[in-house]
C-alpha cells in the first residue's frame, strides 16, 4: 500500500469523470479508504455510484468505508488492446470482485501471475496512485 506513484510516466489512459456525485469516492481512495454510498434511509450500500437508492428510492446518502477484503467472482484476460493506451499492459486482467459487504466492483488483480488468478481467490484492496490526482482501487491476493 505504497503512497508513491507506481510509474513516473504521465498517465495516458482514460480517466474517470469526477463530479459532485462521485467526488467523495475518489477523494477517499486518495486517502487510502475504499468507500461506497450508504443510503441514509434504509442503510443499503450501493455501487456503482448513483443519485438514488435502488432499494428504497431515497436520494439521501452518505459514505461508508469498506473493509477492502473480498473474493474474485470472475475475471477475464485481455490479450488485445482495444485502446492504444493499454497496449503496454497486454495481457492484463479485469476482475469482478465481491467485497465482504456484498458490493461488487470491476477492477484488476495485481501482485500475482495471470495464470494463478482463480475464482474465490481472497483479495484485498491496494491503492494505486497512477497520477498525482488519481488513485485507483486494485486488488491483490490476501496473505493467508
Ligand atoms: Zn435506501
PDB file of C-alpha atoms and ligand atoms in Angstrom:
ATOM      1  CA  UNK A   1       0.000   0.000   0.000  1.00  0.00           C
ATOM      2  CA  UNK A   2       2.680   2.399  -1.033  1.00  0.00           C
ATOM      3  CA  UNK A   3       1.737   6.020  -1.399  1.00  0.00           C
ATOM      4  CA  UNK A   4       4.342   6.549  -4.073  1.00  0.00           C
ATOM      5  CA  UNK A   5       3.277   6.866  -7.699  1.00  0.00           C
ATOM      6  CA  UNK A   6       3.602   3.486  -9.387  1.00  0.00           C
ATOM      7  CA  UNK A   7       5.077   4.995 -12.525  1.00  0.00           C
ATOM      8  CA  UNK A   8       6.899   8.175 -13.369  1.00  0.00           C
ATOM      9  CA  UNK A   9       5.290   8.185 -16.820  1.00  0.00           C
ATOM     10  CA  UNK A  10       2.363  10.564 -17.336  1.00  0.00           C
ATOM     11  CA  UNK A  11      -0.952   8.758 -17.036  1.00  0.00           C
ATOM     12  CA  UNK A  12      -2.387   8.451 -20.564  1.00  0.00           C
ATOM     13  CA  UNK A  13      -5.286   6.071 -20.011  1.00  0.00           C
ATOM     14  CA  UNK A  14      -8.928   7.107 -19.969  1.00  0.00           C
ATOM     15  CA  UNK A  15      -9.779   8.904 -16.752  1.00  0.00           C
ATOM     16  CA  UNK A  16     -12.964   8.767 -14.737  1.00  0.00           C
ATOM     17  CA  UNK A  17     -15.221  11.796 -14.997  1.00  0.00           C
ATOM     18  CA  UNK A  18     -15.188  13.102 -11.433  1.00  0.00           C
ATOM     19  CA  UNK A  19     -18.049  15.305 -10.331  1.00  0.00           C
ATOM     20  CA  UNK A  20     -20.096  16.224  -7.304  1.00  0.00           C
ATOM     21  CA  UNK A  21     -21.804  12.832  -7.039  1.00  0.00           C
ATOM     22  CA  UNK A  22     -18.727  10.591  -7.245  1.00  0.00           C
ATOM     23  CA  UNK A  23     -16.106  13.015  -5.918  1.00  0.00           C
ATOM     24  CA  UNK A  24     -16.076  11.557  -2.377  1.00  0.00           C
ATOM     25  CA  UNK A  25     -15.307   8.077  -3.764  1.00  0.00           C
ATOM     26  CA  UNK A  26     -12.137   9.307  -5.486  1.00  0.00           C
ATOM     27  CA  UNK A  27     -11.140  11.580  -2.596  1.00  0.00           C
ATOM     28  CA  UNK A  28     -11.375   8.623  -0.189  1.00  0.00           C
ATOM     29  CA  UNK A  29      -9.192   6.488  -2.469  1.00  0.00           C
ATOM     30  CA  UNK A  30      -6.526   9.189  -2.460  1.00  0.00           C
ATOM     31  CA  UNK A  31      -6.524   8.829   1.346  1.00  0.00           C
ATOM     32  CA  UNK A  32      -6.423   5.016   1.161  1.00  0.00           C
ATOM     33  CA  UNK A  33     -10.036   4.333   2.017  1.00  0.00           C
ATOM     34  CA  UNK A  34     -12.436   2.331  -0.125  1.00  0.00           C
ATOM     35  CA  UNK A  35     -15.861   3.896   0.391  1.00  0.00           C
ATOM     36  CA  UNK A  36     -19.249   3.387  -1.196  1.00  0.00           C
ATOM     37  CA  UNK A  37     -22.539   5.191  -0.854  1.00  0.00           C
ATOM     38  CA  UNK A  38     -24.799   4.253   2.027  1.00  0.00           C
ATOM     39  CA  UNK A  39     -28.488   5.114   1.956  1.00  0.00           C
ATOM     40  CA  UNK A  40     -29.465   7.424   4.813  1.00  0.00           C
ATOM     41  CA  UNK A  41     -32.963   5.966   4.896  1.00  0.00           C
ATOM     42  CA  UNK A  42     -32.638   2.181   4.539  1.00  0.00           C
ATOM     43  CA  UNK A  43     -28.895   1.696   5.093  1.00  0.00           C
ATOM     44  CA  UNK A  44     -28.313  -0.144   1.812  1.00  0.00           C
ATOM     45  CA  UNK A  45     -24.813   0.127   0.402  1.00  0.00           C
ATOM     46  CA  UNK A  46     -24.622   0.900  -3.278  1.00  0.00           C
ATOM     47  CA  UNK A  47     -22.091   0.748  -6.025  1.00  0.00           C
ATOM     48  CA  UNK A  48     -21.887   1.822  -8.812  1.00  0.00           C
ATOM     49  CA  UNK A  49     -22.464   5.332  -7.570  1.00  0.00           C
ATOM     50  CA  UNK A  50     -25.891   6.762  -8.294  1.00  0.00           C
ATOM     51  CA  UNK A  51     -28.232   9.563  -7.234  1.00  0.00           C
ATOM     52  CA  UNK A  52     -30.997   7.300  -5.912  1.00  0.00           C
ATOM     53  CA  UNK A  53     -31.113   4.203  -3.690  1.00  0.00           C
ATOM     54  CA  UNK A  54     -32.189   1.203  -5.805  1.00  0.00           C
ATOM     55  CA  UNK A  55     -33.756  -0.364  -2.687  1.00  0.00           C
ATOM     56  CA  UNK A  56     -35.973   2.450  -1.394  1.00  0.00           C
ATOM     57  CA  UNK A  57     -35.587   5.247  -3.980  1.00  0.00           C
ATOM     58  CA  UNK A  58     -34.303   7.691  -1.370  1.00  0.00           C
ATOM     59  CA  UNK A  59     -31.976  10.393  -2.664  1.00  0.00           C
ATOM     60  CA  UNK A  60     -30.332  10.897   0.733  1.00  0.00           C
ATOM     61  CA  UNK A  61     -26.998   9.154   1.154  1.00  0.00           C
ATOM     62  CA  UNK A  62     -23.633   9.307   2.831  1.00  0.00           C
ATOM     63  CA  UNK A  63     -20.420   7.291   2.502  1.00  0.00           C
ATOM     64  CA  UNK A  64     -19.322   4.139   4.302  1.00  0.00           C
ATOM     65  CA  UNK A  65     -15.805   2.726   4.429  1.00  0.00           C
ATOM     66  CA  UNK A  66     -15.488  -0.904   3.382  1.00  0.00           C
ATOM     67  CA  UNK A  67     -13.047  -3.466   4.759  1.00  0.00           C
ATOM     68  CA  UNK A  68     -11.323  -3.698   1.389  1.00  0.00           C
ATOM     69  CA  UNK A  69     -11.464  -7.504   1.650  1.00  0.00           C
ATOM     70  CA  UNK A  70     -13.279  -9.621  -0.882  1.00  0.00           C
ATOM     71  CA  UNK A  71     -13.141 -12.529  -3.265  1.00  0.00           C
ATOM     72  CA  UNK A  72     -12.771 -12.879  -7.023  1.00  0.00           C
ATOM     73  CA  UNK A  73     -16.165 -13.694  -8.558  1.00  0.00           C
ATOM     74  CA  UNK A  74     -14.953 -13.792 -12.134  1.00  0.00           C
ATOM     75  CA  UNK A  75     -12.219 -12.453 -14.349  1.00  0.00           C
ATOM     76  CA  UNK A  76     -11.099 -12.198 -17.947  1.00  0.00           C
ATOM     77  CA  UNK A  77      -7.715 -11.686 -19.568  1.00  0.00           C
ATOM     78  CA  UNK A  78      -7.401  -9.106 -22.326  1.00  0.00           C
ATOM     79  CA  UNK A  79      -4.797 -10.180 -24.853  1.00  0.00           C
ATOM     80  CA  UNK A  80      -5.518  -7.347 -27.281  1.00  0.00           C
ATOM     81  CA  UNK A  81      -5.534  -3.641 -26.577  1.00  0.00           C
ATOM     82  CA  UNK A  82      -8.821  -2.142 -27.739  1.00  0.00           C
ATOM     83  CA  UNK A  83      -7.467   1.262 -26.756  1.00  0.00           C
ATOM     84  CA  UNK A  84      -3.823   2.066 -27.673  1.00  0.00           C
ATOM     85  CA  UNK A  85      -3.327   3.419 -24.148  1.00  0.00           C
ATOM     86  CA  UNK A  86      -3.464  -0.167 -22.846  1.00  0.00           C
ATOM     87  CA  UNK A  87      -1.032  -1.660 -25.376  1.00  0.00           C
ATOM     88  CA  UNK A  88       1.860  -1.901 -22.939  1.00  0.00           C
ATOM     89  CA  UNK A  89      -0.343  -3.711 -20.394  1.00  0.00           C
ATOM     90  CA  UNK A  90      -1.395  -6.610 -22.632  1.00  0.00           C
ATOM     91  CA  UNK A  91      -2.065  -9.245 -21.437  1.00  0.00           C
ATOM     92  CA  UNK A  92      -3.918  -7.880 -18.411  1.00  0.00           C
ATOM     93  CA  UNK A  93      -6.874  -8.969 -16.342  1.00  0.00           C
ATOM     94  CA  UNK A  94     -10.190  -7.374 -15.477  1.00  0.00           C
ATOM     95  CA  UNK A  95     -11.869  -8.964 -12.485  1.00  0.00           C
ATOM     96  CA  UNK A  96     -15.212  -8.702 -10.753  1.00  0.00           C
ATOM     97  CA  UNK A  97     -14.508  -8.582  -7.027  1.00  0.00           C
ATOM     98  CA  UNK A  98     -17.197  -9.151  -4.425  1.00  0.00           C
ATOM     99  CA  UNK A  99     -16.410  -7.241  -1.252  1.00  0.00           C
ATOM    100  CA  UNK A 100     -17.286  -8.646   2.177  1.00  0.00           C
ATOM    101  CA  UNK A 101     -20.097  -6.087   2.373  1.00  0.00           C
ATOM    102  CA  UNK A 102     -21.801  -7.603  -0.726  1.00  0.00           C
ATOM    103  CA  UNK A 103     -20.677  -4.804  -3.016  1.00  0.00           C
ATOM    104  CA  UNK A 104     -19.309  -5.802  -6.422  1.00  0.00           C
ATOM    105  CA  UNK A 105     -16.625  -3.859  -8.207  1.00  0.00           C
ATOM    106  CA  UNK A 106     -14.741  -4.268 -11.503  1.00  0.00           C
ATOM    107  CA  UNK A 107     -11.016  -3.873 -11.013  1.00  0.00           C
ATOM    108  CA  UNK A 108      -7.697  -5.565 -11.709  1.00  0.00           C
ATOM    109  CA  UNK A 109      -5.916  -8.254  -9.728  1.00  0.00           C
ATOM    110  CA  UNK A 110      -2.291  -7.317  -9.124  1.00  0.00           C
ATOM    111  CA  UNK A 111       0.681  -8.948  -7.473  1.00  0.00           C
ATOM    112  CA  UNK A 112       0.047 -12.409  -8.903  1.00  0.00           C
ATOM    113  CA  UNK A 113       0.712 -14.029 -12.309  1.00  0.00           C
ATOM    114  CA  UNK A 114      -2.360 -14.133 -14.580  1.00  0.00           C
ATOM    115  CA  UNK A 115      -2.426 -17.936 -14.577  1.00  0.00           C
ATOM    116  CA  UNK A 116      -2.724 -18.007 -10.788  1.00  0.00           C
ATOM    117  CA  UNK A 117      -5.873 -15.894 -10.586  1.00  0.00           C
ATOM    118  CA  UNK A 118      -8.842 -18.052  -9.668  1.00  0.00           C
ATOM    119  CA  UNK A 119     -12.480 -17.808  -8.691  1.00  0.00           C
ATOM    120  CA  UNK A 120     -12.966 -17.368  -4.933  1.00  0.00           C
ATOM    121  CA  UNK A 121      -9.389 -16.149  -4.501  1.00  0.00           C
ATOM    122  CA  UNK A 122      -9.312 -13.972  -1.391  1.00  0.00           C
ATOM    123  CA  UNK A 123      -8.123 -10.474  -2.181  1.00  0.00           C
ATOM    124  CA  UNK A 124      -7.656  -7.104  -0.523  1.00  0.00           C
ATOM    125  CA  UNK A 125      -7.668  -3.613  -1.921  1.00  0.00           C
ATOM    126  CA  UNK A 126      -4.486  -1.739  -2.773  1.00  0.00           C
ATOM    127  CA  UNK A 127      -4.413   1.925  -3.644  1.00  0.00           C
ATOM    128  CA  UNK A 128      -2.632   2.563  -6.911  1.00  0.00           C
ATOM    129  CA  UNK A 129      -1.557   6.191  -7.292  1.00  0.00           C
ATOM    130  CA  UNK A 130      -1.475   6.210 -11.077  1.00  0.00           C
ATOM    131  CA  UNK A 131      -1.222  10.006 -11.239  1.00  0.00           C
ATOM    132  CA  UNK A 132      -0.803  12.797  -8.702  1.00  0.00           C
ATOM    133  CA  UNK A 133      -4.545  13.429  -8.841  1.00  0.00           C
ATOM    134  CA  UNK A 134      -5.837   9.908  -9.468  1.00  0.00           C
ATOM    135  CA  UNK A 135      -5.801   6.811  -7.252  1.00  0.00           C
ATOM    136  CA  UNK A 136      -7.338   3.569  -8.500  1.00  0.00           C
ATOM    137  CA  UNK A 137      -8.513   0.680  -6.332  1.00  0.00           C
ATOM    138  CA  UNK A 138      -6.954  -2.621  -7.378  1.00  0.00           C
ATOM    139  CA  UNK A 139      -6.854  -5.934  -5.543  1.00  0.00           C
ATOM    140  CA  UNK A 140      -4.076  -8.314  -4.564  1.00  0.00           C
ATOM    141  CA  UNK A 141      -4.174 -11.782  -3.028  1.00  0.00           C
ATOM    142  CA  UNK A 142      -4.648 -11.684   0.721  1.00  0.00           C
ATOM    143  CA  UNK A 143      -1.901 -13.120   2.861  1.00  0.00           C
ATOM    144  CA  UNK A 144      -3.180 -16.423   4.266  1.00  0.00           C
TER     145      UNK A 144
HETATM  146 ZN1  LIG B   1     -32.410   3.124   0.637  1.00  0.00          ZN
END
